[in-house]
Amino acid sequence: MKYLLLFITVAFCSCSPKIRTSVSEKHDKLNESDKVVVFNAKSELPSAYSKIGSTKIGDTGFTTNCSLNTVLEKAKTEARKSGANALLITEHLYPSTFGSSCHRITADLLRVENTSDYNRSKIVKDTIQLVSGSKAIKKDAVVYNSGNYNNSKTSKFLITANVGQSFRVASSPDGLNSEQKEYLKKLKSGLSYDVSAYYLKDGIRGFGLKYNVYKSSGVIYDQKITSNDGVTTRGDFSDDITISFIGPSFILTENQHARIGEANLELSLGYMAYQNKAGMVSGNSVKITGSNLGMIGGMGYHFRITPHFLIGPQVSFVGGALKKLKYTYADGRTYTEKLDKDEIENLWRIDLAIGAKFRF
């Protein structure tokens, strides 16, 4: 029985917010009915006040009862225990998709002369208060008296742009000499960039369109190449590869009130096209093309530069497979080749990029 009671006690405590309070001055406790005033910024403070400590209402990792009203009431209770009749919110962390699901606040414990000079608090939805002297940027701001507020609606549209280095993961064909192997290795590394536009249903989940491009080119000198029809050619050969993708895309991101930055996940399915302008440097060029279904899965974290502009790293897995290729020669002749299973062109690659996000 005692173990059951212990389990119930631990479970109950885990569901409550984590509280840390430090007091530098001792004062008599206030009654539960005594008023505690909450200030959002130092500019709201009266001319005469004293700081007697601080309190932090956090998340245990299992906390479930941690709405903004709940954590404010917890902070007020800590203030009354310490003899404080006012709070100054110095930090307000919002729930996030990939982090804590709780509101978390840090506040100074204050004593002011007359709490009756301040109106009763109310929660104002869909507003942002730019807090002077505070780390907080609040959506559900706690408002006392009148104040200057900037209307800020949840962003409905999101644009992302990425540019970086890409690495194709396909293996090289057999029968190549060391110079040709090194050439293909370099050819499988290239530049990639993409642009996406999303409509955000609730500021977190969005649907839109993604356009992605990979480019790589190179020249290999003094090589002897034998074609399928047995004709041998010697000279300098070049490749100019472009792999493009366009298709519908889904994004899951932290909302715009995440303080430090926003993590995101993306998934796209669409049309992938391959093109290689290959041939001898001196002439006899051939354009090799193909297309199929492609996919992009990406994840990233962007640090907030301004409330609506973020920059950070992005890693994506991009690819598809080609089962046939079309050859178009300089004289207009065309030839389509169906590839065997062991000859399928693998387009999969890893994109390591720096990305930017724009919310509006």
GROMACS .gro file of C-alpha atoms in nm:
model
  360
    1MET     CA    1   0.000   0.000   0.000
    2LYS     CA    2   0.282   0.240   0.089
    3TYR     CA    3   0.435   0.187  -0.258
    4LEU     CA    4   0.102   0.272  -0.421
    5LEU     CA    5   0.081   0.592  -0.216
    6LEU     CA    6   0.440   0.675  -0.311
    7PHE     CA    7   0.361   0.619  -0.681
    8ILE     CA    8   0.051   0.840  -0.660
    9THR     CA    9   0.249   1.114  -0.485
   10VAL     CA   10   0.529   1.106  -0.743
   11ALA     CA   11   0.282   1.103  -1.033
   12PHE     CA   12   0.090   1.398  -0.887
   13CYS     CA   13   0.404   1.603  -0.829
   14SER     CA   14   0.533   1.524  -1.179
   15CYS     CA   15   0.215   1.666  -1.333
   16SER     CA   16   0.264   2.000  -1.155
   17PRO     CA   17   0.500   2.273  -1.280
   18LYS     CA   18   0.856   2.281  -1.146
   19ILE     CA   19   0.903   2.575  -0.905
   20ARG     CA   20   1.225   2.740  -0.787
   21THR     CA   21   1.209   3.043  -0.558
   22SER     CA   22   1.490   3.238  -0.393
   23VAL     CA   23   1.435   3.518  -0.139
   24SER     CA   24   1.691   3.778  -0.030
   25GLU     CA   25   1.471   3.956   0.227
   26LYS     CA   26   1.240   3.800   0.483
   27HIS     CA   27   0.886   3.931   0.513
   28ASP     CA   28   0.565   3.805   0.668
   29LYS     CA   29   0.352   3.581   0.449
   30LEU     CA   30   0.049   3.734   0.282
   31ASN     CA   31  -0.300   3.589   0.302
   32GLU     CA   32  -0.433   3.382   0.012
   33SER     CA   33  -0.688   3.656  -0.061
   34ASP     CA   34  -0.427   3.934  -0.079
   35LYS     CA   35  -0.380   4.084  -0.423
   36VAL     CA   36  -0.061   4.028  -0.622
   37VAL     CA   37   0.001   4.269  -0.912
   38VAL     CA   38   0.178   4.145  -1.225
   39PHE     CA   39   0.396   4.377  -1.435
   40ASN     CA   40   0.518   4.289  -1.783
   41ALA     CA   41   0.796   4.548  -1.814
   42LYS     CA   42   1.015   4.769  -1.595
   43SER     CA   43   0.852   5.072  -1.754
   44GLU     CA   44   0.525   4.973  -1.584
   45LEU     CA   45   0.676   4.972  -1.234
   46PRO     CA   46   0.597   5.250  -0.985
   47SER     CA   47   0.869   5.489  -0.873
   48ALA     CA   48   0.893   5.319  -0.533
   49TYR     CA   49   0.935   4.942  -0.509
   50SER     CA   50   1.180   4.688  -0.371
   51LYS     CA   51   1.293   4.351  -0.505
   52ILE     CA   52   1.302   4.076  -0.242
   53GLY     CA   53   1.368   3.768  -0.459
   54SER     CA   54   1.275   3.578  -0.773
   55THR     CA   55   1.074   3.274  -0.880
   56LYS     CA   56   1.084   3.042  -1.179
   57ILE     CA   57   0.792   2.823  -1.288
   58GLY     CA   58   0.924   2.554  -1.523
   59ASP     CA   59   0.853   2.208  -1.664
   60THR     CA   60   0.947   1.878  -1.498
   61GLY     CA   61   0.922   1.692  -1.829
   62PHE     CA   62   0.596   1.531  -1.720
   63THR     CA   63   0.402   1.849  -1.643
   64THR     CA   64   0.053   1.859  -1.791
   65ASN     CA   65  -0.123   2.135  -1.596
   66CYS     CA   66   0.084   2.430  -1.716
   67SER     CA   67  -0.136   2.680  -1.897
   68LEU     CA   68  -0.045   3.048  -1.875
   69ASN     CA   69  -0.312   3.112  -1.610
   70THR     CA   70  -0.190   2.816  -1.405
   71VAL     CA   71   0.176   2.918  -1.399
   72LEU     CA   72   0.079   3.277  -1.316
   73GLU     CA   73  -0.124   3.158  -1.019
   74LYS     CA   74   0.170   2.942  -0.907
   75ALA     CA   75   0.396   3.249  -0.927
   76LYS     CA   76   0.146   3.455  -0.724
   77THR     CA   77   0.134   3.184  -0.458
   78GLU     CA   78   0.516   3.191  -0.434
   79ALA     CA   79   0.499   3.571  -0.404
   80ARG     CA   80   0.249   3.555  -0.114
   81LYS     CA   81   0.465   3.294   0.066
   82SER     CA   82   0.762   3.532   0.041
   83GLY     CA   83   0.570   3.843   0.145
   84ALA     CA   84   0.574   3.996  -0.205
   85ASN     CA   85   0.268   4.173  -0.341
   86ALA     CA   86   0.388   4.217  -0.701
   87LEU     CA   87   0.563   4.027  -0.981
   88LEU     CA   88   0.775   4.151  -1.271
   89ILE     CA   89   0.777   3.898  -1.557
   90THR     CA   90   1.134   3.885  -1.690
   91GLU     CA   91   1.102   3.582  -1.918
   92HIS     CA   92   0.810   3.398  -2.078
   93LEU     CA   93   0.879   3.082  -2.280
   94TYR     CA   94   0.596   2.952  -2.497
   95PRO     CA   95   0.496   2.590  -2.565
   96SER     CA   96   0.664   2.458  -2.878
   97THR     CA   97   0.601   2.172  -3.120
   98PHE     CA   98   0.941   2.007  -3.067
   99GLY     CA   99   1.008   2.118  -2.708
  100SER     CA  100   0.814   2.173  -2.389
  101SER     CA  101   0.435   2.181  -2.405
  102CYS     CA  102   0.421   2.423  -2.110
  103HIS     CA  103   0.423   2.796  -2.055
  104ARG     CA  104   0.730   2.877  -1.843
  105ILE     CA  105   0.794   3.209  -1.669
  106THR     CA  106   1.063   3.375  -1.459
  107ALA     CA  107   0.964   3.670  -1.239
  108ASP     CA  108   1.110   3.907  -0.981
  109LEU     CA  109   0.933   3.917  -0.643
  110LEU     CA  110   0.853   4.278  -0.553
  111ARG     CA  111   0.694   4.485  -0.281
  112VAL     CA  112   0.503   4.796  -0.387
  113GLU     CA  113   0.323   5.049  -0.170
  114ASN     CA  114  -0.039   5.021  -0.283
  115THR     CA  115  -0.171   4.738  -0.500
  116SER     CA  116  -0.516   4.898  -0.521
  117ASP     CA  117  -0.376   5.150  -0.770
  118TYR     CA  118  -0.368   4.873  -1.034
  119ASN     CA  119  -0.662   4.729  -1.221
  120ARG     CA  120  -0.750   4.362  -1.226
  121SER     CA  121  -0.556   4.161  -1.483
  122LYS     CA  122  -0.699   4.018  -1.800
  123ILE     CA  123  -0.565   3.797  -2.078
  124VAL     CA  124  -0.565   3.964  -2.418
  125LYS     CA  125  -0.558   3.719  -2.709
  126ASP     CA  126  -0.365   3.764  -3.035
  127THR     CA  127  -0.150   4.055  -2.924
  128ILE     CA  128   0.222   4.094  -2.899
  129GLN     CA  129   0.375   4.325  -2.643
  130LEU     CA  130   0.731   4.437  -2.713
  131VAL     CA  131   0.863   4.427  -2.360
  132SER     CA  132   1.128   4.678  -2.265
  133GLY     CA  133   1.389   4.535  -2.031
  134SER     CA  134   1.243   4.185  -2.062
  135LYS     CA  135   1.325   3.877  -2.266
  136ALA     CA  136   0.959   3.808  -2.330
  137ILE     CA  137   0.764   3.857  -2.649
  138LYS     CA  138   0.413   3.756  -2.562
  139LYS     CA  139   0.109   3.657  -2.760
  140ASP     CA  140  -0.127   3.595  -2.466
  141ALA     CA  141   0.005   3.901  -2.283
  142VAL     CA  142  -0.101   3.976  -1.927
  143VAL     CA  143  -0.225   4.333  -1.940
  144TYR     CA  144  -0.270   4.581  -1.655
  145ASN     CA  145  -0.401   4.933  -1.715
  146SER     CA  146  -0.349   5.071  -2.064
  147GLY     CA  147  -0.040   5.000  -2.270
  148ASN     CA  148   0.105   5.027  -2.617
  149TYR     CA  149   0.043   4.712  -2.818
  150ASN     CA  150   0.118   4.612  -3.173
  151ASN     CA  151  -0.144   4.394  -3.335
  152SER     CA  152   0.012   4.073  -3.461
  153LYS     CA  153  -0.184   3.800  -3.625
  154THR     CA  154  -0.049   3.450  -3.664
  155SER     CA  155   0.150   3.421  -3.986
  156LYS     CA  156  -0.049   3.260  -4.267
  157PHE     CA  157   0.229   3.227  -4.523
  158LEU     CA  158   0.583   3.094  -4.508
  159ILE     CA  159   0.863   3.103  -4.768
  160THR     CA  160   1.181   2.898  -4.728
  161ALA     CA  161   1.499   2.914  -4.936
  162ASN     CA  162   1.804   2.686  -4.908
  163VAL     CA  163   2.143   2.670  -5.078
  164GLY     CA  164   2.427   2.429  -5.007
  165GLN     CA  165   2.644   2.135  -5.104
  166SER     CA  166   2.499   1.803  -5.220
  167PHE     CA  167   2.639   1.452  -5.235
  168ARG     CA  168   2.492   1.179  -5.456
  169VAL     CA  169   2.505   0.834  -5.297
  170ALA     CA  170   2.495   0.613  -5.609
  171SER     CA  171   2.785   0.373  -5.659
  172SER     CA  172   3.014   0.403  -5.961
  173PRO     CA  173   2.985   0.150  -6.248
  174ASP     CA  174   3.239  -0.128  -6.290
  175GLY     CA  175   3.519  -0.128  -6.543
  176LEU     CA  176   3.652   0.225  -6.480
  177ASN     CA  177   4.016   0.319  -6.442
  178SER     CA  178   4.135   0.519  -6.139
  179GLU     CA  179   4.115   0.854  -6.320
  180GLN     CA  180   3.758   0.791  -6.434
  181LYS     CA  181   3.657   0.682  -6.082
  182GLU     CA  182   3.798   1.004  -5.937
  183TYR     CA  183   3.617   1.207  -6.204
  184LEU     CA  184   3.281   1.045  -6.126
  185LYS     CA  185   3.340   1.096  -5.753
  186LYS     CA  186   3.381   1.469  -5.807
  187LEU     CA  187   3.082   1.473  -6.045
  188LYS     CA  188   2.860   1.328  -5.770
  189SER     CA  189   2.918   1.639  -5.558
  190GLY     CA  190   2.745   1.959  -5.659
  191LEU     CA  191   2.549   2.269  -5.569
  192SER     CA  192   2.181   2.253  -5.476
  193TYR     CA  193   1.919   2.515  -5.401
  194ASP     CA  194   1.545   2.518  -5.345
  195VAL     CA  195   1.254   2.752  -5.278
  196SER     CA  196   0.926   2.660  -5.107
  197ALA     CA  197   0.606   2.850  -5.040
  198TYR     CA  198   0.353   2.734  -4.780
  199TYR     CA  199   0.010   2.831  -4.656
  200LEU     CA  200   0.001   2.777  -4.279
  201LYS     CA  201  -0.332   2.658  -4.149
  202ASP     CA  202  -0.257   2.721  -3.780
  203GLY     CA  203   0.092   2.871  -3.784
  204ILE     CA  204   0.246   2.524  -3.741
  205ARG     CA  205   0.125   2.294  -4.021
  206GLY     CA  206   0.142   2.406  -4.382
  207PHE     CA  207   0.089   2.289  -4.739
  208GLY     CA  208   0.254   2.437  -5.044
  209LEU     CA  209   0.491   2.389  -5.337
  210LYS     CA  210   0.865   2.311  -5.348
  211TYR     CA  211   1.113   2.365  -5.633
  212ASN     CA  212   1.458   2.208  -5.597
  213VAL     CA  213   1.761   2.201  -5.830
  214TYR     CA  214   2.095   2.016  -5.823
  215LYS     CA  215   2.383   2.103  -6.059
  216SER     CA  216   2.718   1.940  -6.123
  217SER     CA  217   2.964   1.957  -6.413
  218GLY     CA  218   3.314   1.851  -6.505
  219VAL     CA  219   3.567   1.768  -6.777
  220ILE     CA  220   3.795   1.468  -6.805
  221TYR     CA  221   4.088   1.483  -7.048
  222ASP     CA  222   4.247   1.241  -7.294
  223GLN     CA  223   4.013   0.946  -7.245
  224LYS     CA  224   3.930   0.653  -7.472
  225ILE     CA  225   3.558   0.567  -7.471
  226THR     CA  226   3.397   0.270  -7.647
  227SER     CA  227   3.025   0.306  -7.721
  228ASN     CA  228   2.765   0.025  -7.720
  229ASP     CA  229   2.799  -0.016  -8.098
  230GLY     CA  230   3.175  -0.083  -8.065
  231VAL     CA  231   3.297   0.255  -8.190
  232THR     CA  232   3.599   0.386  -7.994
  233THR     CA  233   3.655   0.761  -7.949
  234ARG     CA  234   3.949   0.936  -7.787
  235GLY     CA  235   3.952   1.291  -7.655
  236ASP     CA  236   3.829   1.521  -7.381
  237PHE     CA  237   3.481   1.451  -7.243
  238SER     CA  238   3.243   1.669  -7.039
  239ASP     CA  239   2.926   1.635  -6.833
  240ASP     CA  240   2.680   1.907  -6.731
  241ILE     CA  241   2.414   1.754  -6.501
  242THR     CA  242   2.094   1.917  -6.378
  243ILE     CA  243   1.842   1.736  -6.157
  244SER     CA  244   1.526   1.935  -6.088
  245PHE     CA  245   1.221   1.868  -5.873
  246ILE     CA  246   0.883   2.035  -5.838
  247GLY     CA  247   0.586   1.914  -5.639
  248PRO     CA  248   0.345   1.962  -5.347
  249SER     CA  249   0.505   1.982  -5.004
  250PHE     CA  250   0.403   1.958  -4.636
  251ILE     CA  251   0.579   2.132  -4.347
  252LEU     CA  252   0.555   2.095  -3.969
  253THR     CA  253   0.724   2.381  -3.785
  254GLU     CA  254   0.737   2.547  -3.446
  255ASN     CA  255   0.519   2.855  -3.428
  256GLN     CA  256   0.641   3.210  -3.464
  257HIS     CA  257   0.649   3.268  -3.087
  258ALA     CA  258   0.929   3.019  -3.021
  259ARG     CA  259   1.189   3.248  -2.860
  260ILE     CA  260   1.527   3.127  -2.991
  261GLY     CA  261   1.431   2.971  -3.323
  262GLU     CA  262   1.214   2.719  -3.504
  263ALA     CA  263   1.268   2.351  -3.583
  264ASN     CA  264   1.089   2.212  -3.888
  265LEU     CA  265   1.022   1.894  -4.085
  266GLU     CA  266   0.936   1.885  -4.456
  267LEU     CA  267   0.807   1.615  -4.691
  268SER     CA  268   0.755   1.659  -5.066
  269LEU     CA  269   0.644   1.430  -5.350
  270GLY     CA  270   0.649   1.535  -5.711
  271TYR     CA  271   0.807   1.534  -6.056
  272MET     CA  272   1.184   1.481  -6.082
  273ALA     CA  273   1.370   1.544  -6.409
  274TYR     CA  274   1.726   1.451  -6.503
  275GLN     CA  275   1.936   1.613  -6.777
  276ASN     CA  276   2.300   1.563  -6.875
  277LYS     CA  277   2.456   1.762  -7.158
  278ALA     CA  278   2.741   1.522  -7.226
  279GLY     CA  279   2.989   1.454  -7.502
  280MET     CA  280   3.328   1.550  -7.637
  281VAL     CA  281   3.454   1.899  -7.561
  282SER     CA  282   3.532   1.951  -7.932
  283GLY     CA  283   3.184   1.844  -8.045
  284ASN     CA  284   2.962   1.536  -8.089
  285SER     CA  285   2.747   1.634  -7.791
  286VAL     CA  286   2.447   1.433  -7.668
  287LYS     CA  287   2.170   1.534  -7.428
  288ILE     CA  288   2.060   1.256  -7.191
  289THR     CA  289   1.723   1.306  -7.021
  290GLY     CA  290   1.484   1.112  -6.798
  291SER     CA  291   1.208   1.167  -6.544
  292ASN     CA  292   1.016   0.989  -6.270
  293LEU     CA  293   0.850   1.038  -5.930
  294GLY     CA  294   1.079   1.209  -5.679
  295MET     CA  295   1.074   1.268  -5.304
  296ILE     CA  296   1.233   1.513  -5.060
  297GLY     CA  297   1.245   1.475  -4.683
  298GLY     CA  298   1.413   1.748  -4.483
  299MET     CA  299   1.471   1.878  -4.133
  300GLY     CA  300   1.625   2.196  -4.004
  301TYR     CA  301   1.655   2.452  -3.730
  302HIS     CA  302   1.643   2.824  -3.799
  303PHE     CA  303   1.754   3.090  -3.550
  304ARG     CA  304   1.535   3.398  -3.515
  305ILE     CA  305   1.695   3.716  -3.652
  306THR     CA  306   1.375   3.920  -3.645
  307PRO     CA  307   1.021   3.813  -3.548
  308HIS     CA  308   0.955   3.714  -3.912
  309PHE     CA  309   1.301   3.627  -4.049
  310LEU     CA  310   1.513   3.324  -3.951
  311ILE     CA  311   1.839   3.161  -4.069
  312GLY     CA  312   1.982   2.817  -3.993
  313PRO     CA  313   2.105   2.476  -4.113
  314GLN     CA  314   1.891   2.235  -4.316
  315VAL     CA  315   1.960   1.873  -4.415
  316SER     CA  316   1.751   1.701  -4.682
  317PHE     CA  317   1.733   1.358  -4.842
  318VAL     CA  318   1.642   1.395  -5.208
  319GLY     CA  319   1.599   1.140  -5.479
  320GLY     CA  320   1.431   0.903  -5.713
  321ALA     CA  321   1.527   0.644  -5.977
  322LEU     CA  322   1.527   0.646  -6.358
  323LYS     CA  323   1.416   0.333  -6.544
  324LYS     CA  324   1.475   0.472  -6.891
  325LEU     CA  325   1.687   0.738  -7.057
  326LYS     CA  326   1.642   0.935  -7.376
  327TYR     CA  327   1.946   1.031  -7.588
  328THR     CA  328   1.918   1.331  -7.822
  329TYR     CA  329   2.214   1.380  -8.058
  330ALA     CA  330   2.337   1.701  -8.219
  331ASP     CA  331   2.201   1.598  -8.560
  332GLY     CA  332   1.850   1.551  -8.417
  333ARG     CA  333   1.851   1.174  -8.383
  334THR     CA  334   1.692   1.034  -8.065
  335TYR     CA  335   1.717   0.702  -7.890
  336THR     CA  336   1.532   0.577  -7.580
  337GLU     CA  337   1.694   0.309  -7.364
  338LYS     CA  338   1.508   0.102  -7.104
  339LEU     CA  339   1.741   0.023  -6.818
  340ASP     CA  340   1.778  -0.318  -6.655
  341LYS     CA  341   1.741  -0.347  -6.277
  342ASP     CA  342   2.116  -0.338  -6.224
  343GLU     CA  343   2.147  -0.033  -6.455
  344ILE     CA  344   1.877   0.190  -6.302
  345GLU     CA  345   2.004   0.547  -6.256
  346ASN     CA  346   2.008   0.625  -5.881
  347LEU     CA  347   1.939   0.994  -5.817
  348TRP     CA  348   1.940   0.985  -5.437
  349ARG     CA  349   2.155   1.241  -5.259
  350ILE     CA  350   2.206   1.432  -4.933
  351ASP     CA  351   2.174   1.813  -4.933
  352LEU     CA  352   2.356   2.006  -4.658
  353ALA     CA  353   2.235   2.363  -4.678
  354ILE     CA  354   2.195   2.698  -4.508
  355GLY     CA  355   1.833   2.807  -4.519
  356ALA     CA  356   1.622   3.114  -4.457
  357LYS     CA  357   1.256   3.137  -4.350
  358PHE     CA  358   1.026   3.432  -4.409
  359ARG     CA  359   0.689   3.454  -4.228
  360PHE     CA  360   0.418   3.697  -4.329
   0.00000   0.00000   0.00000
